[in-house]
Tab-separated table of C-alpha atoms and ligand atoms in Angstrom:
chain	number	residue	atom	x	y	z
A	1	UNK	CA	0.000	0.000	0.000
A	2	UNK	CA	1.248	3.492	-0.971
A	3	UNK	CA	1.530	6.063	1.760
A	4	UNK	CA	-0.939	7.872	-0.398
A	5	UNK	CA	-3.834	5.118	0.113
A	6	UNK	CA	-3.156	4.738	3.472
A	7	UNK	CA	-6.578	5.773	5.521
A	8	UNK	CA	-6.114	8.501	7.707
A	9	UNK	CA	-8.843	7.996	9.476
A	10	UNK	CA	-9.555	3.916	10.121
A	11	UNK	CA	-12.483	2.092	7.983
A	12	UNK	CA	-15.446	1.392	10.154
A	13	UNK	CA	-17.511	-2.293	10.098
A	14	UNK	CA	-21.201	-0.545	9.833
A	15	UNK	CA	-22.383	3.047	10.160
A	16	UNK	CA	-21.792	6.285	8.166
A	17	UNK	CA	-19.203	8.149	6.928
A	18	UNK	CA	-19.422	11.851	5.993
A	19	UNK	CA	-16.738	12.975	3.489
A	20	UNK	CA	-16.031	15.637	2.111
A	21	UNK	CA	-16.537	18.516	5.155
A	22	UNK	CA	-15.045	21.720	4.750
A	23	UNK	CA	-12.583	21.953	7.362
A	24	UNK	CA	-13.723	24.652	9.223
A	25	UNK	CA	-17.365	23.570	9.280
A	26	UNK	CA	-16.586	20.495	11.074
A	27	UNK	CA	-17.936	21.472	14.311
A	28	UNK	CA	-21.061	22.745	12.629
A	29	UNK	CA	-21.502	19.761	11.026
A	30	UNK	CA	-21.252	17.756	14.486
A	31	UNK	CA	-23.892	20.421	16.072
A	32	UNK	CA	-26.640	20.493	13.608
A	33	UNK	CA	-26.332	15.963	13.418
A	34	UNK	CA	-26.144	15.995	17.641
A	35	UNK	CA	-23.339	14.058	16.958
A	36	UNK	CA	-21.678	15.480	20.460
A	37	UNK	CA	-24.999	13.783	22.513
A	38	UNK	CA	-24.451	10.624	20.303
A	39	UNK	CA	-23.296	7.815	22.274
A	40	UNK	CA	-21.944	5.579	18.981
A	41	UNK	CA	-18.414	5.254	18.323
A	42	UNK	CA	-17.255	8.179	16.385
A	43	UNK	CA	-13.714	9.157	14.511
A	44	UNK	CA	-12.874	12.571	12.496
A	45	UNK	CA	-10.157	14.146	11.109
A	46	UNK	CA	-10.246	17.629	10.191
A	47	UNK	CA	-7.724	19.547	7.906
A	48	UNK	CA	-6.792	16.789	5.569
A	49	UNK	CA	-5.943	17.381	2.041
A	50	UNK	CA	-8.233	17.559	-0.524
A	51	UNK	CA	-7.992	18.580	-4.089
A	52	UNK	CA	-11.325	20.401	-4.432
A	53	UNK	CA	-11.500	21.793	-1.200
A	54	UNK	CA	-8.284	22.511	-0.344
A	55	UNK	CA	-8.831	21.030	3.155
A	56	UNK	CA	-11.494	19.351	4.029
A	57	UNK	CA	-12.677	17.114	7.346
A	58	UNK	CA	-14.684	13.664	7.634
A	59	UNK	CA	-16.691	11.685	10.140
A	60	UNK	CA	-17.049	8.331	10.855
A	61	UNK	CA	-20.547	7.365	12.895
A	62	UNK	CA	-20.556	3.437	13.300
A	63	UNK	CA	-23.855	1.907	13.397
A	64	UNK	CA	-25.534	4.987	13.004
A	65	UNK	CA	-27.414	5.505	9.515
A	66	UNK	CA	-28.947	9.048	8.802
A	67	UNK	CA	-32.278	9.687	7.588
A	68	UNK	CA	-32.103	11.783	4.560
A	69	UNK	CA	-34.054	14.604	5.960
A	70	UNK	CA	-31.752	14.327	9.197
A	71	UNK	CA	-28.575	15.126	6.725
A	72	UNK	CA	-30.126	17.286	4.280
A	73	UNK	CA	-29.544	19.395	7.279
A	74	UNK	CA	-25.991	20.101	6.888
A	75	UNK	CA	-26.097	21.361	3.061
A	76	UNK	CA	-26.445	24.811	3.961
A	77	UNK	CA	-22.696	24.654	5.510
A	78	UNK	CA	-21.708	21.853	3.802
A	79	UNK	CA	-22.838	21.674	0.341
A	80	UNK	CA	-19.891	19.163	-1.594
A	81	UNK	CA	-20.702	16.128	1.455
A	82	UNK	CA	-20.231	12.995	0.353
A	83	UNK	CA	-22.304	10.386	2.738
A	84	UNK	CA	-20.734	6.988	2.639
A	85	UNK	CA	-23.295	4.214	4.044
A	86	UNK	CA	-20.956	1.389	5.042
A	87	UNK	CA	-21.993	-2.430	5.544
A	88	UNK	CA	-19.544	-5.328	6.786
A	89	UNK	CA	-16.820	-2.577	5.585
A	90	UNK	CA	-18.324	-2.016	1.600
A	91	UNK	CA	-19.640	0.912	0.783
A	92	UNK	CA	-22.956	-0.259	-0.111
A	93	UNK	CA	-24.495	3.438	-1.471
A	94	UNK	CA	-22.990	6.932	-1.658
A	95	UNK	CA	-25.772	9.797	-1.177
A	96	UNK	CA	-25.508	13.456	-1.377
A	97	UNK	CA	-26.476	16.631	0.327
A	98	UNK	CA	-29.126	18.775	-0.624
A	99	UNK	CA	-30.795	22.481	0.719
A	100	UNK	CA	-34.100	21.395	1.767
A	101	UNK	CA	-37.301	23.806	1.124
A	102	UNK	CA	-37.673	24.622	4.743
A	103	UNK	CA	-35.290	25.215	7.721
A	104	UNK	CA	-36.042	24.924	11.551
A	105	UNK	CA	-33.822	25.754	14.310
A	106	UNK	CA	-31.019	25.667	12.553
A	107	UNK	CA	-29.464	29.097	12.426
A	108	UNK	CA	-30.027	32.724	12.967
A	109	UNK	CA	-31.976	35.241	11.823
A	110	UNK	CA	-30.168	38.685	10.264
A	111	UNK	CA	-32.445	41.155	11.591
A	112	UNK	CA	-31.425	41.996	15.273
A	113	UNK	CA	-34.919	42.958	15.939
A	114	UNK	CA	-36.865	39.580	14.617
A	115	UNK	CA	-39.024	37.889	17.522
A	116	UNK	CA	-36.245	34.840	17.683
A	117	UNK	CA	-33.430	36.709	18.698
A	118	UNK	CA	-35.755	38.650	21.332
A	119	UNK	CA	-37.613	35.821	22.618
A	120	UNK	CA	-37.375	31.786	22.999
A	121	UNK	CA	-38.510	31.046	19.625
A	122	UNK	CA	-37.408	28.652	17.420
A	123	UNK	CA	-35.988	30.110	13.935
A	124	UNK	CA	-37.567	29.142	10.772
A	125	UNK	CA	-37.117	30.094	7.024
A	126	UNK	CA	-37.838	29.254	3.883
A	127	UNK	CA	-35.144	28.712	1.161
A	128	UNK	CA	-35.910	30.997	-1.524
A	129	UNK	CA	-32.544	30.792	-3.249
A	130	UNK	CA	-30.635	27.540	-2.671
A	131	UNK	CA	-27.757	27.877	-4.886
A	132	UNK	CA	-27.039	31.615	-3.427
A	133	UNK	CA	-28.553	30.416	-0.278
A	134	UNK	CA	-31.304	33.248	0.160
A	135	UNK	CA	-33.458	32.806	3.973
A	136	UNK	CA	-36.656	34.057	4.614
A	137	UNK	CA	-37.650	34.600	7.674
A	138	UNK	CA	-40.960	33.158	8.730
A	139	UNK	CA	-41.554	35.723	11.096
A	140	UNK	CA	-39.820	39.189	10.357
A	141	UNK	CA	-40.173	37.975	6.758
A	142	UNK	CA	-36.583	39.261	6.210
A	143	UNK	CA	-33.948	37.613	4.302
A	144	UNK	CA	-30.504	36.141	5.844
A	145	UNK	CA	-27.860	35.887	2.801
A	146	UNK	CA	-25.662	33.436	2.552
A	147	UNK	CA	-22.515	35.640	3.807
A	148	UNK	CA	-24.775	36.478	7.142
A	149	UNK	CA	-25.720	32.367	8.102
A	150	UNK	CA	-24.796	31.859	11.685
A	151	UNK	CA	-25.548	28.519	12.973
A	152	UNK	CA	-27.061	28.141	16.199
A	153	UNK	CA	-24.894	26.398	18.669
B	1	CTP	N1	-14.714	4.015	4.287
B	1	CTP	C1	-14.618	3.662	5.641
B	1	CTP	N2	-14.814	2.365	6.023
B	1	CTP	C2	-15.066	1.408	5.126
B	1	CTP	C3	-15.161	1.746	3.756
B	1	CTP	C4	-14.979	3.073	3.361
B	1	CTP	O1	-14.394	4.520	6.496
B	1	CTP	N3	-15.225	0.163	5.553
B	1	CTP	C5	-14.553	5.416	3.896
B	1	CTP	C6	-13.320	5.690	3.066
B	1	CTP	O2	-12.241	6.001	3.927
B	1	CTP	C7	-13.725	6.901	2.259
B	1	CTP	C8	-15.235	6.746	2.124
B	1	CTP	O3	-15.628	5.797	3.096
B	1	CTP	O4	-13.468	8.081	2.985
B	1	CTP	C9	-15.655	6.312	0.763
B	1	CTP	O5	-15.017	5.103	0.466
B	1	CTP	P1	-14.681	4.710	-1.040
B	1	CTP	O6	-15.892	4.888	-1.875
B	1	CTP	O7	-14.021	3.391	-1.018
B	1	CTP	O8	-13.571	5.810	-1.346
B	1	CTP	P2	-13.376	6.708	-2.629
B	1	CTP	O9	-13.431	5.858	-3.848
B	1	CTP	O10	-12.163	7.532	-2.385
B	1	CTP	O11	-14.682	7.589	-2.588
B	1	CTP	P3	-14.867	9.117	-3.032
B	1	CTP	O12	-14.067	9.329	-4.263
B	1	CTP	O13	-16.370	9.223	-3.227
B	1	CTP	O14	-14.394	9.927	-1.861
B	2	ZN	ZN1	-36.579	36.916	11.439
């Protein structure tokens, strides 16, 4: 085996492996999945090469397979994931990410003065842009650009 094959981060037996994580979205990434209340056996490795990314990071969740909606989740911060499902060490399908049409809870609204960043409310926009990533707000009705996304931790 080459140096360059060699797995930085082991193979798993069963679960889910998320590829393909830009580096400095990791953490994001392990938020918005409640991967740091998960009690499964999880590796990562963060700020590993990659030739489109430039660096990227990936996870390895054994035993643990996503629903689509569940992952869909991440998109917004991590739209090039590759999602490895892994049985008796094959990957047995590759998925990918993508914006859904609706997001809950899952990050910030712009506009200082919007009931969710007053009160206890729980954010929620609708996606009118997903390639530019345009939010609007369900309840100040204002937009959060892409450049303004702030996930909630
Ligand atoms: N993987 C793993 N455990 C296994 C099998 C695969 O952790 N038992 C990981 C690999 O390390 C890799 C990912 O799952 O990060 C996808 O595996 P594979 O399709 O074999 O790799 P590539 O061909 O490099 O896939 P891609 O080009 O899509 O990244
Ligand atoms: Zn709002």
């Amino acid at each position: 085996m080459s140096t360059e094959k060699q797995l930085k981060v082991s193979a798993i037996k069963d679960g889910t492996v998320i590829d393909h994580i830009p580096a400095a979205n990791l953490f994001k990434v392990i938020k918005i999945l409640h991967l740091d209340e998960c009690a499964n056996q999880i590796t990562f490795g963060t700020n590993l090469e990659s030739k489109k990314l430039g660096t990227k990071a990936i996870v390895k969740i054994s035993d643990k397979f996503f629903e689509e909606e569940e992952t869909n989740k991440i998109a917004l911060i991590a739209p090039d994931v590759k999602l490895n499902i892994i049985k008796d060490y094959e990957v047995v399908e590759k998925r990918e990410v993508s914006i859904p049409d609706e997001l809950v809870g899952i990050c910030k609204c712009a506009n200082p003065k919007c009931v969710t960043n007053v009160e206890n409310v729980k954010t929620r926009f609708m996606v009118e842009d997903k390639k530019k990533i345009s939010l609007r707000c369900h309840y100040c009705e204002k937009l959060t650009e892409q450049d303004q996304i702030v996930v909630i931790a």
